């Protein structure tokens, strides 16, 4: 391209560029102008706004100033150094200085001198820490020199310069109240202190705030040693501390209480104090801590301990008396049991007349002795308040009839008629303890007959009245005997007193009868009284309230007749008794009745025997060496054996019967017992009326091999039943066919399973069947005995494992 | 694209080649060739111009852009000396391109469409710089960076270590010689 052409083109481009640039600049200038105009408009409106705001602020300031000037609180400001720069009229009023005097003065000048340091420190702290706002209270001294308390809020304002603005209020009145409150509090505390009560203030956190002089004297510490400490560490043993903790918590929940605590003194000695603890509250009603008032009760505690000891010794000696009586009665009853029992047995044997008479005397003496022991025991029971009365429906008319009949016979022998005038109606039942009531009547009527030589005895029962559910009867026993001398009347119910032995003749008694009767009637809610004149006979009387009973369930004792006793034939009884003579005695009686008897000499042996054999009943002595009857019974029951167990106890004194029952025994026989008593208790459980059967199932054995697994037990039993049913058929078949080999084989096979499932009775039979050298007839007979047992077994298994 | 890029480009063509070459590529590119530094013009014009220069001179486009970048940077130092006050090394300068220079440019030219840079100093002698722009002129950026190092007399190299498929994101590694 030519030079000229190039330049032309370049020039044209440059020109175009210039125009382009000018256009752009033109545009930019316009933009700038517009922007500027906008800015000016904004500035104008802002200026207007500013003026408006300033006017508003001035207005507000005026309002605030008015407020400040007229405020009921003191308002003033200080500069950074504490010089007052502004005060409101209220401050002038309260301080009593003029505005001129106040402004420019240092605020500390007005603070009460004794508070100046504290106040100065307080505000120095606010300043250093730049705390926005603080509140404190202190007194100032006004122009007249009076102290005025103010509560003051100070705000720091940090703008161009730091200023303090203070808002304060006269709190003198409140301070006065607080001070008087404090004074009265102190007054009460000093009163309490003067009353020998030690005060201890403890914070919510359990630290001692203040211990008062009496408390210090009580514990031997000084206040300085205790403040800030935990009283638990200083005064309490571990166990006491635990008790105390609970109480402190209660107290913080606002509960106050009184309790006794053992404290350690500084010197290590211990004192007992009665503490009355109460929470105390701050002005907002929130628990701040607690105050404990401590009263030294060491002396009372010592006396209490001594008294308790004395009481324990007294009770122990009473207990040992009871124990002595129980032991004595046991020791006497055991040989008596043998004496009476064997006499009774001997009377059944062939004897000469003289021998029989001697024996009867032995028996009568034994009976007397037994009567005496029973009476002593009765009395002891009554005296110790342990007499327990039964409450069963009784036909009182029948009972009186029975007494009348008994004594008519006795009186008849002496030619003393015994009359009965009764308002009792037959077939009406009342609740009472018939045995005890009979005991009283036997005693009173017995005495009357005994001490009457000429004349008669009258039993009088009159109906005194009725309520909705009760009838009241008066019982009177009147005789025409020797009577009781006036001076002895008051003593007749005392122990071992008997009136005028001279007239008693051959009849004698223990002298306990009236005491016992008196005790029983008292226990029944009556009052036994006597009126008498020497030579004119005596009258004993008592009245009793009886509750009526709808259904009379007569439990009259049925005397056993000898032929009935056969109902016990083949029953199996285990006799557990350590004394050989007693075992012999009971064995002989039971053998006579056809009972199969096994013997164990202690509880341990009995438990083992019962594990392997089954019985219809167990007669269990209570006191035995190795293992006593109670323990043995508990073990037997724990092994799921519910065989009836009858306790044989020579220790009839209160409590033992209950112990027997709670151990799991069914009933008890008090030694010595008569054959009739023994028979009665046996028939109650295994007599003809008894539906109890001898169990054929060995529950324990089954438990053993199945480990208690019920499902397994049921499967195993059903298998056993199937096989046994089959085996019964085979046995019957074998007997018909006289197939001895099959019989032996089946018995042998059955024996293994039976040993686990059945009781020994069946296993024993099976063993007998498979024994060598047994005649065929004997084997057959045993099989015939066995088959009904097996059928019974099937039924029992069905009942127990279905 | 800012007018200054065009005016500087044309100046470079005039000085490195000759006026004939300038007129030739203006004709070939089919652009007006009328640019002022305060205006803003379509970037396609620049692409056309560069392509024209490449085909006329036989130099490849990236190389052209790179050389132009160096030239452009030295123009910047001349035209905008205040951006270089108080800075004595290339890394410091590069690290403030995005946060300071581009911010200032945006104040004056609110409509300007500028590339975006992310920088990360890996160690005292290595700087990673990531370029984001739809204009895809990573090569121009390389030239600018080299121009920058030259200006501060920092001896070293610039490498493209990564780039997206469409070249809109390019990662440079600038390493100073020991």
Short mmCIF file of N, CA, C and O in Angstrom, two decimals, chain A residues 271-347:
data_model
loop_
_atom_site.label_atom_id
_atom_site.label_comp_id
_atom_site.label_asym_id
_atom_site.label_seq_id
_atom_site.Cartn_x
_atom_site.Cartn_y
_atom_site.Cartn_z
N UNK A 271 -21.54 -36.16 123.48
CA UNK A 271 -22.70 -35.63 124.20
C UNK A 271 -23.94 -35.85 123.34
O UNK A 271 -23.86 -35.92 122.12
N UNK A 272 -25.05 -36.00 124.02
CA UNK A 272 -26.32 -36.11 123.30
C UNK A 272 -26.98 -34.75 123.31
O UNK A 272 -27.03 -34.08 124.33
N UNK A 273 -27.46 -34.32 122.14
CA UNK A 273 -28.19 -33.06 122.10
C UNK A 273 -29.53 -33.26 121.42
O UNK A 273 -29.69 -34.16 120.59
N UNK A 274 -30.46 -32.44 121.84
CA UNK A 274 -31.76 -32.40 121.18
C UNK A 274 -31.67 -31.22 120.24
O UNK A 274 -31.40 -30.10 120.65
N UNK A 275 -31.84 -31.47 118.93
CA UNK A 275 -31.70 -30.39 117.96
C UNK A 275 -33.07 -30.03 117.43
O UNK A 275 -33.84 -30.88 117.02
N UNK A 276 -33.34 -28.72 117.46
CA UNK A 276 -34.53 -28.25 116.79
C UNK A 276 -34.03 -27.46 115.60
O UNK A 276 -33.37 -26.44 115.75
N UNK A 277 -34.26 -27.98 114.42
CA UNK A 277 -33.73 -27.33 113.23
C UNK A 277 -34.84 -26.66 112.47
O UNK A 277 -35.92 -27.19 112.34
N UNK A 278 -34.54 -25.47 112.00
CA UNK A 278 -35.55 -24.77 111.21
C UNK A 278 -34.87 -23.99 110.11
O UNK A 278 -33.78 -23.46 110.30
N UNK A 279 -35.49 -23.94 108.94
CA UNK A 279 -34.89 -23.17 107.85
C UNK A 279 -35.09 -21.68 108.12
O UNK A 279 -36.02 -21.31 108.82
N UNK A 280 -34.21 -20.86 107.57
CA UNK A 280 -34.53 -19.43 107.59
C UNK A 280 -34.45 -18.87 106.18
O UNK A 280 -33.78 -19.42 105.32
N UNK A 281 -35.20 -17.79 105.98
CA UNK A 281 -35.44 -17.33 104.62
C UNK A 281 -34.86 -15.95 104.40
O UNK A 281 -34.71 -15.17 105.33
N UNK A 282 -34.53 -15.64 103.15
CA UNK A 282 -34.15 -14.27 102.84
C UNK A 282 -35.41 -13.46 102.58
O UNK A 282 -36.52 -13.98 102.65
N UNK A 283 -35.22 -12.18 102.22
CA UNK A 283 -36.42 -11.31 102.12
C UNK A 283 -37.35 -11.75 101.00
O UNK A 283 -38.51 -11.40 100.96
N UNK A 284 -36.84 -12.57 100.05
CA UNK A 284 -37.71 -13.02 98.96
C UNK A 284 -38.38 -14.37 99.28
O UNK A 284 -39.01 -14.98 98.44
N UNK A 285 -38.17 -14.81 100.50
CA UNK A 285 -38.85 -16.04 100.91
C UNK A 285 -38.14 -17.30 100.44
O UNK A 285 -38.70 -18.38 100.42
N UNK A 286 -36.88 -17.15 100.03
CA UNK A 286 -36.14 -18.33 99.58
C UNK A 286 -35.25 -18.82 100.72
O UNK A 286 -34.64 -18.01 101.42
N UNK A 287 -35.21 -20.15 100.91
CA UNK A 287 -34.43 -20.70 102.01
C UNK A 287 -32.96 -20.35 101.84
O UNK A 287 -32.37 -20.59 100.79
N UNK A 288 -32.36 -19.77 102.87
CA UNK A 288 -30.96 -19.38 102.77
C UNK A 288 -30.07 -20.31 103.54
O UNK A 288 -28.89 -20.45 103.25
N UNK A 289 -30.64 -20.99 104.52
CA UNK A 289 -29.82 -21.86 105.34
C UNK A 289 -30.69 -22.35 106.48
O UNK A 289 -31.91 -22.30 106.41
N UNK A 290 -30.05 -22.83 107.55
CA UNK A 290 -30.87 -23.29 108.65
C UNK A 290 -30.22 -22.92 109.98
O UNK A 290 -29.02 -22.69 110.05
N UNK A 291 -31.07 -22.85 110.99
CA UNK A 291 -30.57 -22.58 112.33
C UNK A 291 -30.89 -23.80 113.18
O UNK A 291 -32.02 -24.28 113.19
N UNK A 292 -29.89 -24.33 113.82
CA UNK A 292 -30.11 -25.46 114.71
C UNK A 292 -30.01 -24.99 116.15
O UNK A 292 -29.08 -24.27 116.52
N UNK A 293 -31.01 -25.35 116.97
CA UNK A 293 -30.96 -25.01 118.39
C UNK A 293 -30.61 -26.29 119.14
O UNK A 293 -31.31 -27.29 118.98
N UNK A 294 -29.52 -26.29 119.87
CA UNK A 294 -29.03 -27.51 120.49
C UNK A 294 -29.20 -27.47 122.00
O UNK A 294 -28.76 -26.54 122.65
N UNK A 295 -29.86 -28.50 122.53
CA UNK A 295 -30.02 -28.60 123.97
C UNK A 295 -29.28 -29.85 124.44
O UNK A 295 -29.47 -30.93 123.88
N UNK A 296 -28.42 -29.67 125.43
CA UNK A 296 -27.63 -30.80 125.94
C UNK A 296 -28.56 -31.74 126.73
O UNK A 296 -29.14 -31.35 127.73
N UNK A 297 -28.70 -32.96 126.22
CA UNK A 297 -29.58 -33.90 126.93
C UNK A 297 -28.81 -35.14 127.35
O UNK A 297 -29.38 -36.21 127.53
N UNK A 298 -27.49 -34.98 127.50
CA UNK A 298 -26.66 -36.14 127.85
C UNK A 298 -27.15 -36.81 129.13
O UNK A 298 -27.20 -38.02 129.25
N UNK A 299 -27.55 -35.95 130.12
CA UNK A 299 -27.95 -36.49 131.41
C UNK A 299 -29.23 -37.31 131.25
O UNK A 299 -29.30 -38.45 131.72
N UNK A 300 -30.19 -36.75 130.50
CA UNK A 300 -31.44 -37.47 130.26
C UNK A 300 -31.17 -38.78 129.54
O UNK A 300 -31.77 -39.81 129.83
N UNK A 301 -30.24 -38.70 128.54
CA UNK A 301 -29.92 -39.89 127.76
C UNK A 301 -29.35 -40.99 128.64
O UNK A 301 -29.68 -42.16 128.49
N UNK A 302 -28.47 -40.56 129.57
CA UNK A 302 -27.86 -41.53 130.47
C UNK A 302 -28.94 -42.20 131.30
O UNK A 302 -28.97 -43.42 131.44
N UNK A 303 -29.86 -41.37 131.79
CA UNK A 303 -30.94 -41.93 132.61
C UNK A 303 -31.80 -42.87 131.81
O UNK A 303 -32.20 -43.93 132.26
N UNK A 304 -32.05 -42.45 130.55
CA UNK A 304 -32.87 -43.27 129.66
C UNK A 304 -32.20 -44.63 129.47
O UNK A 304 -32.86 -45.68 129.53
N UNK A 305 -30.89 -44.61 129.22
CA UNK A 305 -30.15 -45.86 129.02
C UNK A 305 -30.25 -46.75 130.25
O UNK A 305 -30.46 -47.96 130.15
N UNK A 306 -30.08 -46.10 131.42
CA UNK A 306 -30.12 -46.87 132.66
C UNK A 306 -31.49 -47.51 132.83
O UNK A 306 -31.61 -48.69 133.18
N UNK A 307 -32.52 -46.70 132.54
CA UNK A 307 -33.88 -47.23 132.66
C UNK A 307 -34.10 -48.38 131.71
O UNK A 307 -34.67 -49.42 132.05
N UNK A 308 -33.61 -48.21 130.46
CA UNK A 308 -33.80 -49.24 129.46
C UNK A 308 -33.11 -50.53 129.89
O UNK A 308 -33.65 -51.63 129.75
N UNK A 309 -31.91 -50.35 130.43
CA UNK A 309 -31.17 -51.52 130.92
C UNK A 309 -31.95 -52.23 132.01
O UNK A 309 -32.09 -53.45 131.99
N UNK A 310 -32.46 -51.40 132.96
CA UNK A 310 -33.20 -51.97 134.08
C UNK A 310 -34.41 -52.75 133.57
O UNK A 310 -34.71 -53.84 134.03
N UNK A 311 -35.06 -52.14 132.55
CA UNK A 311 -36.25 -52.78 132.00
C UNK A 311 -35.86 -54.10 131.34
O UNK A 311 -36.54 -55.12 131.51
N UNK A 312 -34.73 -54.09 130.62
CA UNK A 312 -34.32 -55.30 129.92
C UNK A 312 -34.01 -56.42 130.92
O UNK A 312 -34.41 -57.56 130.73
N UNK A 313 -33.33 -56.02 132.00
CA UNK A 313 -32.99 -57.02 133.02
C UNK A 313 -34.25 -57.62 133.60
O UNK A 313 -34.39 -58.83 133.75
N UNK A 314 -35.23 -56.72 133.87
CA UNK A 314 -36.49 -57.19 134.44
C UNK A 314 -37.18 -58.15 133.48
O UNK A 314 -37.66 -59.21 133.86
N UNK A 315 -37.19 -57.75 132.18
CA UNK A 315 -37.85 -58.60 131.20
C UNK A 315 -37.13 -59.93 131.04
O UNK A 315 -37.75 -60.98 130.92
N UNK A 316 -35.78 -59.84 131.07
CA UNK A 316 -34.99 -61.08 130.95
C UNK A 316 -35.33 -62.04 132.08
O UNK A 316 -35.47 -63.24 131.86
N UNK A 317 -35.44 -61.48 133.27
CA UNK A 317 -35.68 -62.37 134.41
C UNK A 317 -37.07 -62.99 134.30
O UNK A 317 -37.28 -64.14 134.64
N UNK A 318 -38.01 -62.20 133.76
CA UNK A 318 -39.34 -62.74 133.55
C UNK A 318 -39.29 -63.87 132.52
O UNK A 318 -39.89 -64.92 132.68
N UNK A 319 -38.53 -63.59 131.44
CA UNK A 319 -38.39 -64.59 130.39
C UNK A 319 -37.77 -65.86 130.93
O UNK A 319 -38.18 -66.97 130.61
N UNK A 320 -36.75 -65.68 131.78
CA UNK A 320 -36.07 -66.86 132.28
C UNK A 320 -37.00 -67.66 133.20
O UNK A 320 -36.92 -68.87 133.27
N UNK A 321 -37.93 -66.94 133.84
CA UNK A 321 -38.92 -67.65 134.67
C UNK A 321 -39.81 -68.51 133.77
O UNK A 321 -40.05 -69.69 134.04
N UNK A 322 -40.26 -67.90 132.70
CA UNK A 322 -41.09 -68.63 131.73
C UNK A 322 -40.36 -69.85 131.20
O UNK A 322 -40.90 -70.94 131.11
N UNK A 323 -39.09 -69.59 130.85
CA UNK A 323 -38.27 -70.66 130.27
C UNK A 323 -38.11 -71.78 131.28
O UNK A 323 -38.21 -72.97 130.97
N UNK A 324 -37.88 -71.39 132.53
CA UNK A 324 -37.68 -72.36 133.60
C UNK A 324 -38.93 -73.22 133.74
O UNK A 324 -38.86 -74.45 133.77
N UNK A 325 -40.08 -72.53 133.73
CA UNK A 325 -41.34 -73.27 133.84
C UNK A 325 -41.52 -74.23 132.68
O UNK A 325 -41.88 -75.38 132.85
N UNK A 326 -41.22 -73.74 131.50
CA UNK A 326 -41.38 -74.58 130.32
C UNK A 326 -40.48 -75.79 130.40
O UNK A 326 -40.91 -76.92 130.12
N UNK A 327 -39.24 -75.56 130.83
CA UNK A 327 -38.28 -76.67 130.90
C UNK A 327 -38.70 -77.68 131.96
O UNK A 327 -38.69 -78.88 131.73
N UNK A 328 -39.07 -77.14 133.11
CA UNK A 328 -39.48 -78.01 134.22
C UNK A 328 -40.65 -78.87 133.78
O UNK A 328 -40.67 -80.08 133.97
N UNK A 329 -41.61 -78.22 133.13
CA UNK A 329 -42.79 -78.99 132.76
C UNK A 329 -42.41 -80.06 131.74
O UNK A 329 -42.92 -81.16 131.77
N UNK A 330 -41.47 -79.73 130.89
CA UNK A 330 -41.01 -80.71 129.90
C UNK A 330 -40.33 -81.88 130.59
O UNK A 330 -40.62 -83.05 130.32
N UNK A 331 -39.45 -81.53 131.54
CA UNK A 331 -38.69 -82.57 132.24
C UNK A 331 -39.61 -83.48 133.04
O UNK A 331 -39.37 -84.67 133.17
N UNK A 332 -40.66 -82.91 133.62
CA UNK A 332 -41.56 -83.72 134.44
C UNK A 332 -42.52 -84.52 133.57
O UNK A 332 -42.80 -85.68 133.83
N UNK A 333 -42.99 -83.87 132.49
CA UNK A 333 -43.98 -84.53 131.67
C UNK A 333 -43.44 -85.77 130.97
O UNK A 333 -44.16 -86.76 130.78
N UNK A 334 -42.20 -85.70 130.51
CA UNK A 334 -41.67 -86.83 129.76
C UNK A 334 -41.70 -88.13 130.59
O UNK A 334 -42.28 -89.12 130.13
N UNK A 335 -41.12 -88.15 131.79
CA UNK A 335 -41.24 -89.40 132.58
C UNK A 335 -42.68 -89.71 132.97
O UNK A 335 -43.09 -90.88 132.98
N UNK A 336 -43.48 -88.66 133.20
CA UNK A 336 -44.88 -88.89 133.57
C UNK A 336 -45.62 -89.61 132.46
O UNK A 336 -46.43 -90.49 132.68
N UNK A 337 -45.29 -89.18 131.25
CA UNK A 337 -45.88 -89.79 130.07
C UNK A 337 -45.67 -91.30 130.09
O UNK A 337 -46.58 -92.08 129.85
N UNK A 338 -44.43 -91.65 130.40
CA UNK A 338 -44.10 -93.07 130.46
C UNK A 338 -44.87 -93.75 131.60
O UNK A 338 -45.46 -94.82 131.43
N UNK A 339 -44.88 -93.12 132.76
CA UNK A 339 -45.52 -93.72 133.93
C UNK A 339 -47.00 -93.97 133.66
O UNK A 339 -47.51 -95.08 133.79
N UNK A 340 -47.69 -92.93 133.21
CA UNK A 340 -49.14 -93.05 132.99
C UNK A 340 -49.43 -94.01 131.86
O UNK A 340 -50.27 -94.90 131.95
N UNK A 341 -48.68 -93.83 130.77
CA UNK A 341 -48.92 -94.66 129.59
C UNK A 341 -48.72 -96.13 129.87
O UNK A 341 -49.54 -96.96 129.50
N UNK A 342 -47.60 -96.44 130.53
CA UNK A 342 -47.29 -97.84 130.75
C UNK A 342 -48.25 -98.42 131.80
O UNK A 342 -48.68 -99.56 131.68
N UNK A 343 -48.64 -97.61 132.76
CA UNK A 343 -49.65 -98.07 133.72
C UNK A 343 -50.92 -98.46 132.98
O UNK A 343 -51.52 -99.51 133.21
N UNK A 344 -51.30 -97.57 132.04
CA UNK A 344 -52.52 -97.82 131.28
C UNK A 344 -52.41 -99.14 130.51
O UNK A 344 -53.34 -99.95 130.47
N UNK A 345 -51.22 -99.31 129.89
CA UNK A 345 -51.00 -100.55 129.13
C UNK A 345 -51.06 -101.77 130.05
O UNK A 345 -51.65 -102.79 129.73
N UNK A 346 -50.41 -101.63 131.20
CA UNK A 346 -50.35 -102.77 132.12
C UNK A 346 -51.73 -103.15 132.64
O UNK A 346 -52.03 -104.32 132.87
N UNK A 347 -52.60 -102.13 132.76
CA UNK A 347 -53.95 -102.41 133.25
C UNK A 347 -54.71 -103.33 132.29
O UNK A 347 -55.63 -104.03 132.67
#
